[in-house]
Amino acid sequence: MNQDLWTAVDAFVGDALIPEDDALTAAVRSSDAAGLPSIQVSPAQGKFLHLLAKIRGAKTILEIGTLGGYSTIWLARALPAGGRLVTLEADPKHAEIARANIARAGLAGVVDVRLGKGLDLLPAIEAEGVGPFDLVFIDADKPSTPAYFQWALKLSRPGTLIIADNVVRKGALADPASTDPNVVAMRRLHAMVSSEPRVSATTIQTVGSKGYDGFTLAVVNG
Ligand SMILES: C[S@@+](CC[C@H](N)C(=O)[O-])C[C@H]1O[C@@H](n2cnc3c(N)ncnc32)[C@H](O)[C@@H]1O
């Protein structure tokens, strides 16, 4: 483990490939100032999500877990004109800060921030017919990740990309004896995905300024 080195490389990548951006910088600053936890994706990860949405040609995106809207802004910026992003956040203060950050980024007309627990809000999203979504980013309460994955499938169509964050958990994912509910959930997610014929998936380990973790990426088969 070499956190200093990972952070230095992320800084190098940021300087080289991710130009300073007023709206994203302001989003992080205002989230920090409001006392939100600094658990948003890193700039390199945010841009990676943005590129995935672009590669997918996503016109509709669902995000579960908004925080201050940092990943939301990255994802929403990948949408074409007329695109739409719905993001779900359980904490009223987080949702309020996110709405302000998203408006400052000029994305208020594109992003719908919904306040409530993801599992409470998702049935209404299905009933309203807001989906299907081309990309779903799961990044909320980690024990619910398997349930969110089931919802993502329900709200998908062939080609939908489903991304679940923080699945590797410093390597604890590989520990069958772990009783940590976050780890147990991510192991369950893998069991679920492996027996799900509708998707093709992998998990990628990541290191960087946010430590050692990883994400699962699943594509809904055509
Ligand atoms: C890791 S943060 C999201 C970070 C954000 N995606 C980013 O990278 O900028 C997780 C967020 O999920 C929210 N959350 C926790 N439980 C939730 C739930 N049951 N439903 C929806 N959001 C929830 C937390 O309040 C927090 O803001």
Short mmCIF file of C-alpha atoms and ligand atoms in Angstrom, two decimals:
data_model
loop_
_atom_site.label_atom_id
_atom_site.label_comp_id
_atom_site.label_asym_id
_atom_site.label_seq_id
_atom_site.Cartn_x
_atom_site.Cartn_y
_atom_site.Cartn_z
CA MET A 1 0.00 0.00 0.00
CA ASN A 2 1.45 3.39 -0.90
CA GLN A 3 -1.21 6.05 -0.52
CA ASP A 4 1.25 8.93 -1.07
CA LEU A 5 2.31 7.49 -4.41
CA TRP A 6 -1.29 6.87 -5.54
CA THR A 7 -2.22 10.43 -4.58
CA ALA A 8 0.81 11.82 -6.42
CA VAL A 9 -0.08 9.90 -9.57
CA ASP A 10 -3.70 11.09 -9.38
CA ALA A 11 -2.35 14.67 -9.06
CA PHE A 12 -0.13 14.12 -12.11
CA VAL A 13 -3.05 12.70 -14.11
CA GLY A 14 -5.24 15.62 -13.00
CA ASP A 15 -2.64 18.17 -14.10
CA ALA A 16 -2.06 16.42 -17.41
CA LEU A 17 -5.56 15.45 -18.47
CA ILE A 18 -8.22 17.13 -16.36
CA PRO A 19 -8.08 20.92 -16.70
CA GLU A 20 -9.20 23.03 -13.74
CA ASP A 21 -12.95 23.48 -13.98
CA ASP A 22 -14.81 26.26 -12.16
CA ALA A 23 -18.09 24.41 -11.61
CA LEU A 24 -16.49 21.19 -10.39
CA THR A 25 -14.03 23.03 -8.15
CA ALA A 26 -16.89 25.10 -6.71
CA ALA A 27 -18.95 21.94 -6.15
CA VAL A 28 -16.18 20.39 -4.04
CA ARG A 29 -15.51 23.66 -2.18
CA SER A 30 -19.14 24.29 -1.30
CA SER A 31 -19.64 20.64 -0.26
CA ASP A 32 -16.58 20.85 2.01
CA ALA A 33 -17.71 24.22 3.40
CA ALA A 34 -21.11 22.76 4.23
CA GLY A 35 -19.47 19.88 6.08
CA LEU A 36 -20.40 17.11 3.65
CA PRO A 37 -18.10 14.09 3.84
CA SER A 38 -15.35 14.16 1.23
CA ILE A 39 -16.37 10.85 -0.31
CA GLN A 40 -17.12 11.96 -3.86
CA VAL A 41 -15.30 10.21 -6.70
CA SER A 42 -11.86 11.59 -7.56
CA PRO A 43 -11.42 13.86 -10.60
CA ALA A 44 -9.90 10.97 -12.55
CA GLN A 45 -12.84 8.73 -11.62
CA GLY A 46 -15.34 11.48 -12.42
CA LYS A 47 -13.84 11.90 -15.85
CA PHE A 48 -13.84 8.13 -16.28
CA LEU A 49 -17.59 8.06 -15.57
CA HIS A 50 -18.02 10.92 -18.04
CA LEU A 51 -16.12 9.00 -20.71
CA LEU A 52 -18.13 5.84 -20.06
CA ALA A 53 -21.36 7.79 -20.52
CA LYS A 54 -19.98 9.26 -23.75
CA ILE A 55 -18.82 5.88 -25.05
CA ARG A 56 -22.24 4.46 -24.26
CA GLY A 57 -23.94 7.44 -25.95
CA ALA A 58 -26.14 7.71 -22.86
CA LYS A 59 -29.22 9.91 -23.19
CA THR A 60 -30.74 8.88 -19.87
CA ILE A 61 -28.77 8.36 -16.68
CA LEU A 62 -29.82 7.24 -13.20
CA GLU A 63 -27.53 7.92 -10.26
CA ILE A 64 -28.17 6.53 -6.78
CA GLY A 65 -26.21 8.57 -4.21
CA THR A 66 -25.77 12.25 -5.11
CA LEU A 67 -23.80 13.74 -2.19
CA GLY A 68 -22.90 17.28 -3.39
CA GLY A 69 -23.48 16.48 -7.06
CA TYR A 70 -19.82 16.09 -8.09
CA SER A 71 -20.21 12.81 -10.01
CA THR A 72 -23.62 14.06 -11.13
CA ILE A 73 -22.03 17.02 -12.91
CA TRP A 74 -19.44 14.81 -14.60
CA LEU A 75 -22.13 12.41 -15.82
CA ALA A 76 -24.65 15.08 -16.85
CA ARG A 77 -22.03 16.83 -18.95
CA ALA A 78 -21.77 13.70 -21.09
CA LEU A 79 -25.43 13.90 -22.09
CA PRO A 80 -26.45 15.16 -25.50
CA ALA A 81 -29.02 17.97 -25.89
CA GLY A 82 -32.33 16.70 -24.56
CA GLY A 83 -30.63 14.18 -22.27
CA ARG A 84 -31.78 13.68 -18.72
CA LEU A 85 -30.23 12.54 -15.44
CA VAL A 86 -32.17 11.53 -12.34
CA THR A 87 -30.18 11.33 -9.10
CA LEU A 88 -31.42 10.03 -5.75
CA GLU A 89 -30.23 11.34 -2.38
CA ALA A 90 -31.49 10.47 1.09
CA ASP A 91 -29.94 13.37 3.02
CA PRO A 92 -31.80 16.71 2.68
CA LYS A 93 -28.67 18.78 3.28
CA HIS A 94 -26.73 16.84 0.63
CA ALA A 95 -29.60 17.25 -1.83
CA GLU A 96 -29.79 20.99 -1.17
CA ILE A 97 -26.05 21.51 -1.71
CA ALA A 98 -26.17 19.29 -4.79
CA ARG A 99 -29.03 21.30 -6.33
CA ALA A 100 -27.04 24.52 -5.87
CA ASN A 101 -23.88 22.96 -7.32
CA ILE A 102 -25.77 21.53 -10.27
CA ALA A 103 -27.46 24.89 -10.95
CA ARG A 104 -24.08 26.66 -10.80
CA ALA A 105 -22.83 24.18 -13.40
CA GLY A 106 -25.73 25.19 -15.67
CA LEU A 107 -27.34 21.75 -15.42
CA ALA A 108 -30.51 22.51 -13.45
CA GLY A 109 -32.65 21.86 -16.53
CA VAL A 110 -31.01 18.49 -17.16
CA VAL A 111 -30.71 16.98 -13.68
CA ASP A 112 -33.58 15.96 -11.45
CA VAL A 113 -32.39 15.61 -7.82
CA ARG A 114 -34.92 13.51 -5.90
CA LEU A 115 -34.87 13.50 -2.12
CA GLY A 116 -35.48 10.20 -0.36
CA LYS A 117 -34.07 6.75 0.19
CA GLY A 118 -33.22 5.08 -3.09
CA LEU A 119 -35.28 1.98 -2.40
CA ASP A 120 -38.31 4.17 -1.56
CA LEU A 121 -37.95 6.35 -4.68
CA LEU A 122 -37.25 3.68 -7.28
CA PRO A 123 -40.79 2.26 -7.47
CA ALA A 124 -42.12 5.72 -8.38
CA ILE A 125 -39.44 6.11 -11.03
CA GLU A 126 -40.58 2.83 -12.54
CA ALA A 127 -44.26 3.80 -12.29
CA GLU A 128 -43.62 7.18 -13.93
CA GLY A 129 -41.85 5.50 -16.84
CA VAL A 130 -38.84 7.83 -16.48
CA GLY A 131 -36.56 5.03 -17.70
CA PRO A 132 -35.24 2.92 -19.21
CA PHE A 133 -31.82 4.33 -18.44
CA ASP A 134 -28.74 3.96 -20.63
CA LEU A 135 -26.40 4.20 -17.65
CA VAL A 136 -26.95 3.59 -13.94
CA PHE A 137 -24.35 4.66 -11.38
CA ILE A 138 -24.82 3.02 -7.96
CA ASP A 139 -23.01 4.94 -5.22
CA ALA A 140 -25.24 5.21 -2.14
CA ASP A 141 -25.62 3.11 1.04
CA LYS A 142 -23.39 0.17 0.25
CA PRO A 143 -25.42 -2.65 1.90
CA SER A 144 -28.23 -1.84 -0.55
CA THR A 145 -26.01 -2.21 -3.62
CA PRO A 146 -27.39 -5.68 -4.56
CA ALA A 147 -30.96 -4.33 -4.31
CA TYR A 148 -30.00 -1.28 -6.39
CA PHE A 149 -28.47 -3.61 -8.96
CA GLN A 150 -31.81 -5.44 -9.25
CA TRP A 151 -33.56 -2.11 -9.74
CA ALA A 152 -30.98 -1.03 -12.30
CA LEU A 153 -31.73 -4.19 -14.27
CA LYS A 154 -35.46 -3.53 -14.02
CA LEU A 155 -34.97 0.00 -15.38
CA SER A 156 -32.55 -1.03 -18.12
CA ARG A 157 -32.64 -1.95 -21.79
CA PRO A 158 -30.15 -3.89 -23.92
CA GLY A 159 -26.83 -2.02 -23.83
CA THR A 160 -27.44 -0.32 -20.48
CA LEU A 161 -24.26 0.12 -18.50
CA ILE A 162 -24.54 -0.47 -14.74
CA ILE A 163 -21.65 0.74 -12.58
CA ALA A 164 -21.41 0.01 -8.84
CA ASP A 165 -18.76 1.89 -6.87
CA ASN A 166 -16.69 0.86 -3.82
CA VAL A 167 -17.03 -2.87 -4.33
CA VAL A 168 -13.43 -3.94 -3.54
CA ARG A 169 -13.25 -2.36 -0.09
CA LYS A 170 -9.46 -2.41 0.37
CA GLY A 171 -9.43 -6.03 -0.79
CA ALA A 172 -11.94 -7.29 1.78
CA LEU A 173 -14.12 -8.36 -1.16
CA ALA A 174 -12.00 -11.51 -1.35
CA ASP A 175 -12.53 -12.39 2.33
CA PRO A 176 -15.31 -14.98 2.75
CA ALA A 177 -15.11 -14.61 6.56
CA SER A 178 -15.84 -10.89 6.57
CA THR A 179 -18.90 -9.88 8.54
CA ASP A 180 -18.72 -6.20 7.50
CA PRO A 181 -22.17 -5.52 5.99
CA ASN A 182 -20.58 -3.49 3.19
CA VAL A 183 -18.29 -6.38 2.26
CA VAL A 184 -21.04 -8.97 2.61
CA ALA A 185 -23.18 -6.86 0.26
CA MET A 186 -20.44 -6.62 -2.36
CA ARG A 187 -19.84 -10.38 -2.21
CA ARG A 188 -23.60 -10.86 -2.64
CA LEU A 189 -23.53 -8.48 -5.59
CA HIS A 190 -20.90 -10.66 -7.26
CA ALA A 191 -22.90 -13.83 -6.62
CA MET A 192 -25.97 -12.14 -8.06
CA VAL A 193 -24.16 -10.85 -11.14
CA SER A 194 -22.44 -14.19 -11.79
CA SER A 195 -25.79 -16.00 -11.92
CA GLU A 196 -27.52 -13.28 -13.96
CA PRO A 197 -27.67 -14.26 -17.63
CA ARG A 198 -28.89 -10.82 -18.68
CA VAL A 199 -25.54 -9.11 -18.04
CA SER A 200 -21.89 -9.38 -18.91
CA ALA A 201 -19.71 -7.97 -16.12
CA THR A 202 -16.33 -7.49 -14.56
CA THR A 203 -14.81 -5.79 -11.52
CA ILE A 204 -11.81 -3.51 -11.77
CA GLN A 205 -9.63 -2.72 -8.75
CA THR A 206 -8.57 0.91 -8.46
CA VAL A 207 -6.00 2.88 -6.48
CA GLY A 208 -5.71 6.66 -6.30
CA SER A 209 -6.35 9.66 -4.10
CA LYS A 210 -9.40 7.85 -2.70
CA GLY A 211 -7.38 4.81 -1.62
CA TYR A 212 -7.74 1.20 -2.76
CA ASP A 213 -11.17 0.17 -3.97
CA GLY A 214 -12.86 -0.71 -7.26
CA PHE A 215 -16.01 -0.84 -9.26
CA THR A 216 -18.16 -3.40 -10.96
CA LEU A 217 -19.19 -2.71 -14.51
CA ALA A 218 -22.05 -4.66 -16.08
CA VAL A 219 -23.58 -4.34 -19.55
CA VAL A 220 -27.11 -5.55 -20.18
CA ASN A 221 -26.95 -8.03 -23.04
CA GLY A 222 -28.76 -7.28 -26.29
C1 LIG B 1 -20.47 8.05 -1.73
S1 LIG B 1 -21.68 9.30 -1.54
C2 LIG B 1 -22.07 9.70 -3.21
C3 LIG B 1 -20.94 10.37 -3.91
C4 LIG B 1 -21.30 10.93 -5.27
N1 LIG B 1 -21.84 9.89 -6.14
C5 LIG B 1 -20.07 11.53 -5.90
O1 LIG B 1 -19.18 10.74 -6.29
O2 LIG B 1 -19.99 12.77 -6.02
C6 LIG B 1 -23.11 8.43 -1.01
C7 LIG B 1 -24.35 9.28 -0.87
O3 LIG B 1 -25.46 8.41 -0.76
C8 LIG B 1 -26.37 8.97 0.15
N2 LIG B 1 -27.21 7.90 0.68
C9 LIG B 1 -27.03 7.13 1.79
N3 LIG B 1 -28.04 6.28 1.93
C10 LIG B 1 -28.88 6.50 0.91
C11 LIG B 1 -30.10 5.93 0.51
N4 LIG B 1 -30.68 4.93 1.20
N5 LIG B 1 -30.69 6.41 -0.62
C12 LIG B 1 -30.13 7.40 -1.33
N6 LIG B 1 -28.98 7.99 -1.00
C13 LIG B 1 -28.36 7.54 0.11
C14 LIG B 1 -25.49 9.64 1.20
O4 LIG B 1 -26.22 10.61 1.91
C15 LIG B 1 -24.37 10.20 0.33
O5 LIG B 1 -24.66 11.52 -0.04
#
